[in-house]
CSV table of C-alpha atoms in Angstrom, one decimal:
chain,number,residue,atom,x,y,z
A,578,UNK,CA,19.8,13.3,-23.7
A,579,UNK,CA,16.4,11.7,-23.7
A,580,UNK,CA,13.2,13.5,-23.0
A,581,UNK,CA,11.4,10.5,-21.4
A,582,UNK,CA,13.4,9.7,-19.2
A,583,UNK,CA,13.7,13.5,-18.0
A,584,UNK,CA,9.8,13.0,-17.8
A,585,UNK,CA,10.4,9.8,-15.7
A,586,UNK,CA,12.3,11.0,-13.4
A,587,UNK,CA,10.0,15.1,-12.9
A,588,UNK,CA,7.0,12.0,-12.4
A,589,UNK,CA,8.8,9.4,-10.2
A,590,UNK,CA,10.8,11.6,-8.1
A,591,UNK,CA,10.6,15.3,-8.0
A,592,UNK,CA,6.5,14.9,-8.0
A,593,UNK,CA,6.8,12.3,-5.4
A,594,UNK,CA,9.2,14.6,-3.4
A,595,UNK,CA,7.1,17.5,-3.3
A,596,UNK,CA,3.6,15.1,-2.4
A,597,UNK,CA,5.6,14.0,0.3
A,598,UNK,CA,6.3,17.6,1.7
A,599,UNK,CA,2.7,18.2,1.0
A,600,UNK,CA,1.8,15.9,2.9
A,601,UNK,CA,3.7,16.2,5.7
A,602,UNK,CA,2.8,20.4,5.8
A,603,UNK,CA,-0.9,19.5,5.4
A,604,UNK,CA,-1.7,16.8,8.2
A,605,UNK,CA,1.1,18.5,10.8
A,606,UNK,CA,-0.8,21.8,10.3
A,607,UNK,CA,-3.6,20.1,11.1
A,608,UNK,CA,-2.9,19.1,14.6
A,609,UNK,CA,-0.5,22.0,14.9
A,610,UNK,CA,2.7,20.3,15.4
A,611,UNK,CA,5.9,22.8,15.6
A,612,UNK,CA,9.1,20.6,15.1
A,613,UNK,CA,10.9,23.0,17.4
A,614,UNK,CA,8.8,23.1,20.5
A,615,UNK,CA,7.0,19.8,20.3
A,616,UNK,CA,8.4,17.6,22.9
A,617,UNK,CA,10.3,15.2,21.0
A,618,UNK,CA,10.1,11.1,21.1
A,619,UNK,CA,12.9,9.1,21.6
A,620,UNK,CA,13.8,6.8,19.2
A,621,UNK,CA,13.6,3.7,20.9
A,622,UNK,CA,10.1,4.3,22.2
A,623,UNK,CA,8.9,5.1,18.8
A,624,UNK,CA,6.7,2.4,16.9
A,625,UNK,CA,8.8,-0.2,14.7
A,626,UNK,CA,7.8,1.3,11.1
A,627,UNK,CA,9.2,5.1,12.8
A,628,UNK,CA,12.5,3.3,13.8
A,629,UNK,CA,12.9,1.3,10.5
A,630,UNK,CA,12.6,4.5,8.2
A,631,UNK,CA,15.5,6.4,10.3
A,632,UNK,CA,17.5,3.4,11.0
A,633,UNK,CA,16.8,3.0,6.2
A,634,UNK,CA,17.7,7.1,6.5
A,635,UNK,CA,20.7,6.6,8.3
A,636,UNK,CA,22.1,3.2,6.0
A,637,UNK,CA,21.4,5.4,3.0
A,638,UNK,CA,23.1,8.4,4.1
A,639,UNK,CA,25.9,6.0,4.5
A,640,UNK,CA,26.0,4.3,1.4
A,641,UNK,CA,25.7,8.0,0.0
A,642,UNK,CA,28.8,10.2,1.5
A,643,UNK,CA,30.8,6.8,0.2
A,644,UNK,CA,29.7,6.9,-3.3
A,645,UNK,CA,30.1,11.4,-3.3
A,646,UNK,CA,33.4,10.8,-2.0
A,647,UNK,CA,34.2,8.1,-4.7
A,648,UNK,CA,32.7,11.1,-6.7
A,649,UNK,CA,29.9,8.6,-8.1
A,650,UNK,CA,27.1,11.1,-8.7
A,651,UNK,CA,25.0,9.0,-11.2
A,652,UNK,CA,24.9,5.8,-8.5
A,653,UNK,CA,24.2,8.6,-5.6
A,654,UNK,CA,21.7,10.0,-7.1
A,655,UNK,CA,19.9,6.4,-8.2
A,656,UNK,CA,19.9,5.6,-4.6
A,657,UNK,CA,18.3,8.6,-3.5
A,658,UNK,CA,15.6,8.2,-6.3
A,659,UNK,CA,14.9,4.7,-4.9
A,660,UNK,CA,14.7,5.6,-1.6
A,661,UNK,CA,12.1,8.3,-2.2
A,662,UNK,CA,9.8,6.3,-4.3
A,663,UNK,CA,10.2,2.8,-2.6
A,664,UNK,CA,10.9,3.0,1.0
A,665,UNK,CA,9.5,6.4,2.0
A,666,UNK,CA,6.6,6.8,-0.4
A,667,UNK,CA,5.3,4.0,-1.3
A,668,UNK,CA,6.1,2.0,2.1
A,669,UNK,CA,6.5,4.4,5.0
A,670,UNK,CA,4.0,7.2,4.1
A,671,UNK,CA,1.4,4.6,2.4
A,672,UNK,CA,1.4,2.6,5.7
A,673,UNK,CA,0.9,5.8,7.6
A,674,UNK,CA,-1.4,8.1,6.3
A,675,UNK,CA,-4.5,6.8,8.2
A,676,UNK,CA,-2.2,7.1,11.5
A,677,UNK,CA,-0.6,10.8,10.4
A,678,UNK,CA,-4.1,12.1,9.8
A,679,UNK,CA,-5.6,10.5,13.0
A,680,UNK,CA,-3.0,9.7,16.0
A,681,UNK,CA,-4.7,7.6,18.1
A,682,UNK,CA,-2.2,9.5,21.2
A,683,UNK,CA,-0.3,12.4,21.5
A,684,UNK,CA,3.0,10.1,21.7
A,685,UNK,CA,2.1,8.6,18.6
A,686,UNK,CA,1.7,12.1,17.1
A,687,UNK,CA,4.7,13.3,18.0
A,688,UNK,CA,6.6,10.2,16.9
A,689,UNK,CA,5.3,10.5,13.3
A,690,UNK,CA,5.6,13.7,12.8
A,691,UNK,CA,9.0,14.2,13.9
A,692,UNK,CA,10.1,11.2,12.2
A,693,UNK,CA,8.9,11.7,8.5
A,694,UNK,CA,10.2,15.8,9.3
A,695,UNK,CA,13.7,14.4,10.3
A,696,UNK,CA,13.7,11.7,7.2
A,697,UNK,CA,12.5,14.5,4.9
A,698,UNK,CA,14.8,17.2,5.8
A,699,UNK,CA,18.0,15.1,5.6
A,700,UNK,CA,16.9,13.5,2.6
A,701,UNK,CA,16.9,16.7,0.9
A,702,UNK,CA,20.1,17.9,2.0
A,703,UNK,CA,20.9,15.1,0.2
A,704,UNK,CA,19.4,15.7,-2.9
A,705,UNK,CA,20.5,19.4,-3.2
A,706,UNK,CA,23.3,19.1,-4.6
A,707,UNK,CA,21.7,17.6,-7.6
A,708,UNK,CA,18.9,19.7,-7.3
A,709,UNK,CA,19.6,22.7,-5.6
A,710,UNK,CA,16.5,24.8,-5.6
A,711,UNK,CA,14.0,22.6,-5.3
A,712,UNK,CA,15.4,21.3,-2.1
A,713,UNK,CA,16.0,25.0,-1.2
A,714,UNK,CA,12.3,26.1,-1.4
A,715,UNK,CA,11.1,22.7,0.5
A,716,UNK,CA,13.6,23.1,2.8
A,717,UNK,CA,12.4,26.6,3.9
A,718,UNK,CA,9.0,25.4,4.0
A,719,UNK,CA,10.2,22.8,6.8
A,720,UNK,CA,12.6,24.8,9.4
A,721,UNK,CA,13.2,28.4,9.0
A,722,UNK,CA,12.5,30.7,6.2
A,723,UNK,CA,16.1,32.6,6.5
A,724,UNK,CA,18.1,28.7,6.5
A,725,UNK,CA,19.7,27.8,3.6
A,726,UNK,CA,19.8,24.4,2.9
A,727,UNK,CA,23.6,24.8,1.5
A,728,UNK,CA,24.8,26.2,4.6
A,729,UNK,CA,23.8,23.1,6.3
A,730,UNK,CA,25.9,20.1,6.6
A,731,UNK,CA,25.1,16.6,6.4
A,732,UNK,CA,26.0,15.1,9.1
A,733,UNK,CA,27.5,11.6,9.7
A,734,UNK,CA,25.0,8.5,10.0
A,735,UNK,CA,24.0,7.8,13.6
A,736,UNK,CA,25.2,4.4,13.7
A,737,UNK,CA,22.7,4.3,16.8
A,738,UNK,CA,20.2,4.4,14.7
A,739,UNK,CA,20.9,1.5,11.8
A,740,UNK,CA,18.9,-1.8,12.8
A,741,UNK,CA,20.0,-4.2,9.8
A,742,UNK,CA,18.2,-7.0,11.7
A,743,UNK,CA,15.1,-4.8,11.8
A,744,UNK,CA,15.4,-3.7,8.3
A,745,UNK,CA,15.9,-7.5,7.2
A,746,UNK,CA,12.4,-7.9,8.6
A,747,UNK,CA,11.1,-5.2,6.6
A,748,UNK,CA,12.7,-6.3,3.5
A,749,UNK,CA,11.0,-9.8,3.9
A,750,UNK,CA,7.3,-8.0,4.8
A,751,UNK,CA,8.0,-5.5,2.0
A,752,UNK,CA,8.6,-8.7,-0.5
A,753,UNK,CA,5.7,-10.9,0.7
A,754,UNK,CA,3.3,-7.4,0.1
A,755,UNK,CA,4.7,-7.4,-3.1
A,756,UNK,CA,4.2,-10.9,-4.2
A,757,UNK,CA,1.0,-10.3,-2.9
A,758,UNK,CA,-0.4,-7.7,-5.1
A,759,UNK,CA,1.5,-9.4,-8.1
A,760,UNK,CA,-1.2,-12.3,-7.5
A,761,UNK,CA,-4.2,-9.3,-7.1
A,762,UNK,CA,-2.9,-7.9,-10.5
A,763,UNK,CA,-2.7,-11.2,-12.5
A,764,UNK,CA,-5.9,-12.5,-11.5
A,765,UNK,CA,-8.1,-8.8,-11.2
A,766,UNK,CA,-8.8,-9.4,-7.7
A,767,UNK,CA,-9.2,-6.0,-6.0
A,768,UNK,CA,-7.2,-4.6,-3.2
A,769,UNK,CA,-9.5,-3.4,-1.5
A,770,UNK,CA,-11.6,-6.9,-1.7
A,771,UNK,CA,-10.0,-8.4,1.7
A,772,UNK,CA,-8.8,-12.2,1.5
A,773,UNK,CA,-9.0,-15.1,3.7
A,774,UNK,CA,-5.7,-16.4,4.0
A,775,UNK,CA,-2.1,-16.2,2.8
A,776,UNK,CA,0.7,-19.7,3.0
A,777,UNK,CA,4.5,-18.7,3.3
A,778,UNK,CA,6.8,-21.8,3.2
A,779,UNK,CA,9.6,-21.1,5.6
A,780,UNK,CA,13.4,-22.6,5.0
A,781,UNK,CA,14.9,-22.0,8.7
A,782,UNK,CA,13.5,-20.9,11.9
A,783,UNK,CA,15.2,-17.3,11.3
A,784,UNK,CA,13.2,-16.4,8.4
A,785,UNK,CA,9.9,-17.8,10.5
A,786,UNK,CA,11.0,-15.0,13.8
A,787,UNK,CA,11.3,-12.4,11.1
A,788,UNK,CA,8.1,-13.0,9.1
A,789,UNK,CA,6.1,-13.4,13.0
A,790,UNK,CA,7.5,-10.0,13.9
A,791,UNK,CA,6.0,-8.3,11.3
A,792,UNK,CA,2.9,-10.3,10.4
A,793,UNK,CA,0.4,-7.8,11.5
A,794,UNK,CA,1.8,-5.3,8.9
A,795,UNK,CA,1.8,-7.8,6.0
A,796,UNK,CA,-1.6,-8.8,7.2
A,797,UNK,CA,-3.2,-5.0,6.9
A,798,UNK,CA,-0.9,-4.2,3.8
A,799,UNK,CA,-2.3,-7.0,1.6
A,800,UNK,CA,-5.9,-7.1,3.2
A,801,UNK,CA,-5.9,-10.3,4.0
A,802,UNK,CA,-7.5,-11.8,7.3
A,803,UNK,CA,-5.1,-14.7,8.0
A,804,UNK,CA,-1.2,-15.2,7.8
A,805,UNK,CA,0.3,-18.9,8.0
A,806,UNK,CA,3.5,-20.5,7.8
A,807,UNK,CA,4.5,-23.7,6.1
A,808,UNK,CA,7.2,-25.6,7.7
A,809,UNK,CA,7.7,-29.0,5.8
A,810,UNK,CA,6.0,-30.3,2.4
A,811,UNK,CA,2.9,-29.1,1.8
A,812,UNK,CA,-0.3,-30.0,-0.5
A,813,UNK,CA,-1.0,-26.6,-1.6
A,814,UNK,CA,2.8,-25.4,-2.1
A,815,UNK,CA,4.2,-28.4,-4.1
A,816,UNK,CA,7.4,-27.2,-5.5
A,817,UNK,CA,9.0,-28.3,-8.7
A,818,UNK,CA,12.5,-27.7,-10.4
A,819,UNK,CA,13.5,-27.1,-13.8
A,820,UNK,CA,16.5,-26.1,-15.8
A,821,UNK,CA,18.4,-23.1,-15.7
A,822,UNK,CA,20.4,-24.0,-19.3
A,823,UNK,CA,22.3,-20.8,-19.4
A,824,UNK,CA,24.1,-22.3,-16.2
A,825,UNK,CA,24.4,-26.1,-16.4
A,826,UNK,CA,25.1,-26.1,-20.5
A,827,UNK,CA,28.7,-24.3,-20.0
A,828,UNK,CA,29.1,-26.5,-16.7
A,829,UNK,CA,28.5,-29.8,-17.7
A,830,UNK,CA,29.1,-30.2,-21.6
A,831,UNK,CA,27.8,-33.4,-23.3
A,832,UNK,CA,26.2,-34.2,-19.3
A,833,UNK,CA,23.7,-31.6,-19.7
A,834,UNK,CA,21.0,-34.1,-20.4
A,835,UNK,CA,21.4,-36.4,-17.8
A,836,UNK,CA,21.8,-33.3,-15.2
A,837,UNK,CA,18.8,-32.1,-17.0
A,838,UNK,CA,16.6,-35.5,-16.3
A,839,UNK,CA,18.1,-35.2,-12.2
A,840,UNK,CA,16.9,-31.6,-12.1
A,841,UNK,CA,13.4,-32.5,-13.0
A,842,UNK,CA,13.1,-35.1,-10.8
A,843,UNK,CA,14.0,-33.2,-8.0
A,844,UNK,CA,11.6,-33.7,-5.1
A,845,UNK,CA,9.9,-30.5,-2.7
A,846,UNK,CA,12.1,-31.8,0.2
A,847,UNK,CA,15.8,-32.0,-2.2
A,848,UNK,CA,13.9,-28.7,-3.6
A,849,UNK,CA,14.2,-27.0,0.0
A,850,UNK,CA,17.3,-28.1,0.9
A,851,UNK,CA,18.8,-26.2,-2.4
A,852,UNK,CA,17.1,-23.6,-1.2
A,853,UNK,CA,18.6,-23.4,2.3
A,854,UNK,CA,21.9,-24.8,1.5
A,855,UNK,CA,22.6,-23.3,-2.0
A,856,UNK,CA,23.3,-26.8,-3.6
A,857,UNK,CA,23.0,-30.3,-3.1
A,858,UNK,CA,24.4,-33.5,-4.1
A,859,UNK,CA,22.3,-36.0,-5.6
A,860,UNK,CA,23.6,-39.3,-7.8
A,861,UNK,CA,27.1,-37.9,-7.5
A,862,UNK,CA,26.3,-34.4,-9.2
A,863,UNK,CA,26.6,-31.1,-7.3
A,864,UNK,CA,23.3,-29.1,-8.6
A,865,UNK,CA,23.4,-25.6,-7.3
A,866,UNK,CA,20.8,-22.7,-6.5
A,867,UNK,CA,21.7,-20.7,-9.8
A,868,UNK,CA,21.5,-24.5,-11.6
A,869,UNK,CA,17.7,-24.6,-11.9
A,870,UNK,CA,14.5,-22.6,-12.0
A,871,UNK,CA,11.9,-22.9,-9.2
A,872,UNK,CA,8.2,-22.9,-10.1
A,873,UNK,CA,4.9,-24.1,-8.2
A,874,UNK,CA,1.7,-24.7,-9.9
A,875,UNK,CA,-1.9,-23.9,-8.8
A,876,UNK,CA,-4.4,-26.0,-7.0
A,877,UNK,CA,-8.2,-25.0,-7.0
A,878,UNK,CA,-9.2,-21.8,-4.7
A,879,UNK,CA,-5.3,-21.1,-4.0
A,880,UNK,CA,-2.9,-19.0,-6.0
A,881,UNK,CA,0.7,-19.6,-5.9
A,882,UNK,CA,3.8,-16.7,-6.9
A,883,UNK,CA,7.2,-17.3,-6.5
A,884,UNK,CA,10.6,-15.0,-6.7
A,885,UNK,CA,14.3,-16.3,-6.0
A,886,UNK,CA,12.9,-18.4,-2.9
A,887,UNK,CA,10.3,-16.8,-1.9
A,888,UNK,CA,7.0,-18.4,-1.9
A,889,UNK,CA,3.6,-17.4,-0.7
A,890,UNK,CA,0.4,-19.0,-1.7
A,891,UNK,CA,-3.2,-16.9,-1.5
A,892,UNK,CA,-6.5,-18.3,-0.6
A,893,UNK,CA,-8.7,-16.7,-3.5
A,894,UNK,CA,-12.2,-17.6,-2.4
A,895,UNK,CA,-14.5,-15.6,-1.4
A,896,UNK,CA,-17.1,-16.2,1.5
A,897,UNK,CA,-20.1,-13.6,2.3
A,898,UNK,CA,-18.7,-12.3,4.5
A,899,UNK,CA,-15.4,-11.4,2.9
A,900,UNK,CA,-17.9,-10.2,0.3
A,901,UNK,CA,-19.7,-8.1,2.2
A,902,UNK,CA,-16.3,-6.3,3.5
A,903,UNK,CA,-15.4,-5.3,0.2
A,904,UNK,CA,-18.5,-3.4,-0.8
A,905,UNK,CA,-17.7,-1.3,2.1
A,906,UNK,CA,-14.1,-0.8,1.5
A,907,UNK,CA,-15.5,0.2,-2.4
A,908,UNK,CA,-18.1,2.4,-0.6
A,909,UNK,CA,-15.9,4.0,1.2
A,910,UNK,CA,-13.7,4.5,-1.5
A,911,UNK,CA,-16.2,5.9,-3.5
A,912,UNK,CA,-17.2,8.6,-1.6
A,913,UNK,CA,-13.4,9.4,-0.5
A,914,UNK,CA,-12.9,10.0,-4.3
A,915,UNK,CA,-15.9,12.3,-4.4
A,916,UNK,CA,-14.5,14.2,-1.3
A,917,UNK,CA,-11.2,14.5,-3.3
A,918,UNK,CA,-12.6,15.2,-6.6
A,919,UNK,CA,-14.5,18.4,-4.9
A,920,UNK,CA,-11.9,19.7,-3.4
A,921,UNK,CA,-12.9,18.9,0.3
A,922,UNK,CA,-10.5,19.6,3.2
A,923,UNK,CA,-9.8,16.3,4.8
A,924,UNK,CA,-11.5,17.6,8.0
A,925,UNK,CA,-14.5,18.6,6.4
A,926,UNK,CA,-17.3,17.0,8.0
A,927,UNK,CA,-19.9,15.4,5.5
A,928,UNK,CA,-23.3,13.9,5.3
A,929,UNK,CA,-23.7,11.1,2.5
A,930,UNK,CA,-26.4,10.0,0.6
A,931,UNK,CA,-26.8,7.5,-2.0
A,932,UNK,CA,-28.8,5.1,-4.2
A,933,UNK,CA,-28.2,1.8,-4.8
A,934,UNK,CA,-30.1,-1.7,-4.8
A,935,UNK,CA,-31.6,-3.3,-2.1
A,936,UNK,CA,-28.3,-6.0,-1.5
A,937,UNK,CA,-25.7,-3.2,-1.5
A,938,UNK,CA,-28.0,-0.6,0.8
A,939,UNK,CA,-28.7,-3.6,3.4
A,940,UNK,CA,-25.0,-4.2,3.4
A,941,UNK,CA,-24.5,-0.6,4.0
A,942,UNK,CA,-26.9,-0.3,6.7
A,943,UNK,CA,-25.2,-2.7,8.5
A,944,UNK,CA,-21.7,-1.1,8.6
A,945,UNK,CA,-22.5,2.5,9.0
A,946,UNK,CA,-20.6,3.0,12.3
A,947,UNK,CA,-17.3,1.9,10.6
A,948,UNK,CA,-18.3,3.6,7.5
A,949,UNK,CA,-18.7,7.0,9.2
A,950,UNK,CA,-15.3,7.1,11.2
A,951,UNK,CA,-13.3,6.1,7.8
A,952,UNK,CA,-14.8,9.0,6.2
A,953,UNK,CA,-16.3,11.9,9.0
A,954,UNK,CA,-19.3,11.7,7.4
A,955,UNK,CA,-22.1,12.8,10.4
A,956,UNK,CA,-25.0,11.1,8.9
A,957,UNK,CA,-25.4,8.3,6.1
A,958,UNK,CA,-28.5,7.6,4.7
A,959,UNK,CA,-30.1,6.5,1.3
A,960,UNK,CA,-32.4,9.2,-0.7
A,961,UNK,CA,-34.3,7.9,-3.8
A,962,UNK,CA,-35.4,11.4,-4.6
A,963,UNK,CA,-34.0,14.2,-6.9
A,964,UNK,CA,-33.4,16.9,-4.3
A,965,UNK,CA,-28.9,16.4,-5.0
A,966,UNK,CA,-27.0,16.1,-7.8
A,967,UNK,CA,-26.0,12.4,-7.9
A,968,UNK,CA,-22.4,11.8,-9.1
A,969,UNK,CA,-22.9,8.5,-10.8
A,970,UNK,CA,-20.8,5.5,-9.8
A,971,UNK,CA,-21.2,1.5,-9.2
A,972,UNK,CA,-19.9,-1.2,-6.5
A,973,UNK,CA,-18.8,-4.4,-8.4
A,974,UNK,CA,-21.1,-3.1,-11.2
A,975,UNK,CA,-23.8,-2.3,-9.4
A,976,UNK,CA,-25.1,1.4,-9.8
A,977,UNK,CA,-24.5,3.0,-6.6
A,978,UNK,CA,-24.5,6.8,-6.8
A,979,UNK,CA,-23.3,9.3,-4.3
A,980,UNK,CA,-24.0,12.8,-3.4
A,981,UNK,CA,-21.9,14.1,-0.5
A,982,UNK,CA,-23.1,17.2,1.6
A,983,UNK,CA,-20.3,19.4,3.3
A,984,UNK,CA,-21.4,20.5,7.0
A,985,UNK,CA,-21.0,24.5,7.8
């Protein structure tokens, strides 16, 4: 028994379970959607990130009902835990919780909402046998008071419904975003400070139709303006080899050094090929993929991360109007935090007033149109005066303080 990682797993996955419901309850309520009398979407004519999360719903239930009849409850319940935090939390509701809270149709309404209730509802009937009343009380909360949760069955995957093809795209979006954000973190750039440009060597014209299919959601995930691919050598991405002498020690004895001087002289084309091929022969020795370790190195104004082979390269500088962008995105920010740390309902309409220097206010100014639709605010509007009580913040350390008004 250990008590941290009981505490891990009441933060990671019960919390995120129940924020999920919460969510869910809160922005259907508001647009008053009943899951029994809406008219419901098909799947097909639902947007791709709706038909990826059921066709990831329906693979995991699969992979599940294997591993209970195998009677591998540890492994079933890991898989669950996963699914909640990495595909349904931090992917599917992330990327939708401008579009839950404001459909721009009624058809894209109803496709959202009855997609995250179906994927919610047969995720917990999952989960309760693990955890069964927990899932009971959520349950409730979604269909019918007087349904119990165990006198529901869990039916068979709609094979219908699985897109591997689809969810391979996903996969490769879902690992560029993350590569992505590892170069944010490393180098304190700010998510919400939007980027120029982003590089993406490609091995084979597969991996290029998958990327281009789901560009645009890469694009608005990382913030970033512009999405390339690199077919060929490149001057930013210059790949090197080195290496890997946990594998080639055992494999070629007292030849190790010798296969250790090919390795680094490995060129970005022999480089690419390994890659694709998973080996190549060069001066008579077969080096393969698990044989070395693939590493790029930075040029000036671009920032390079790599995992297994996958590379993307980010354009790191900053123009004024990329700048400018990202004082708007903290703005807006900022005053969402005050909304949230006051207890605001998310339809509460607002004024905002604030004080800040001349730079940041002009800036301001400029964008107010945007700047009121991301946060229903009806008027926005500087005020040097001490009529409010400021809540003191900054922008890129610069003092910009806040006071938001809630309209009757």
């Amino acid at each position: 028994f250990n008590e941290d990682d009981l505490k891990e797993l009441q933060n990671k996955f019960f919390d995120t379970l129940i924020n999920t419901v919460r969510f869910f309850i809160l922005y259907s309520n508001l647009s008053d959607f009943d899951h029994r009398n809406d008219k419901f979407t098909k799947i097909k004519d639902r947007p791709v990130i709706d038909r990826w999360i059921i066709s990831k719903i329906n693979s995991l239930k699969k992979e599940y009902l294997d591993l209970m009849d195998d009677y591998d409850i540890t492994k079933a319940s890991r898989i669950l835990f996963d699914f909640t935090n990495d595909e349904l939390s931090n992917w599917y509701i992330r990327r939708n919780r401008k579009r839950l809270r404001n459909p721009e149709n009624e058809k894209d309404r109803l496709s959202g909402y009855h997609t995250l209730h179906y994927v919610i509802v047969e995720l917990l009937k999952m989960i309760s046998p693990v955890s069964p009343f927990l899932t009971e009380k959520l349950y409730r909360t979604l269909t019918e008071p007087d349904e119990s949760i165990h006198l529901s069955y869990i039916e068979n995957p709609d094979e219908d419904y699985i897109d591997k093809n689809l969810e391979d795209e996903m996969l490769i979006a879902q690992n560029i975003v993350y590569l992505v954000r590892s170069i944010r973190v490393k180098n304190n750039l700010k998510v919400r400070q939007p980027l120029r440009q982003i590089l993406v060597p490609v091995l084979n014209e597969k991996d290029k139709e998958r990327i281009l299919k789901v560009k645009d959601i890469i694009l608005e995930e990382v913030n970033v303006k512009e999405l390339n691919l690199l077919e060929g050598n490149s001057d930013i991405i210059v790949k090197k080899a080195k290496p890997n002498f946990k594998s080639i020690g055992p494999k070629f004895g007292k030849n190790v050094k010798a296969v250790q001087k090919i390795i680094s002289e490995l060129n970005d084309s022999q480089i690419s090929e390994i890659e694709r091929n998973k080996f190549i022969i060069t001066e008579g020795v077969k080096i393969e993929i698990g044989d070395i370790e693939i590493f790029t190195e930075n040029i000036e104004g671009w920032i390079l991360e790599t995992h297994e082979n996958l590379t993307v390269a980010v354009d790191v500088k900053l123009d004024e109007e990329l700048i400018e962008e990202g004082i708007v995105r903290e703005f807006i920010n900022r005053v969402q935090n005050f909304r949230r740390n006051n207890d605001f309902n998310v339809s509460d309409k607002v004024n905002v007033y604030f004080k800040t220097d001349d730079t940041i206010s002009s800036i301001l100014k400029k964008n107010l149109k945007y700047i009121k639709a991301e946060t229903l605010s009806n008027k926005i509007e500087t005020s040097n005066g001490h009529e409010f009580d400021f809540s003191k913040t900054d922008i890129n350390g610069i003092s910009c303080d806040i006071y938001i008004q809630k309209l009757k």
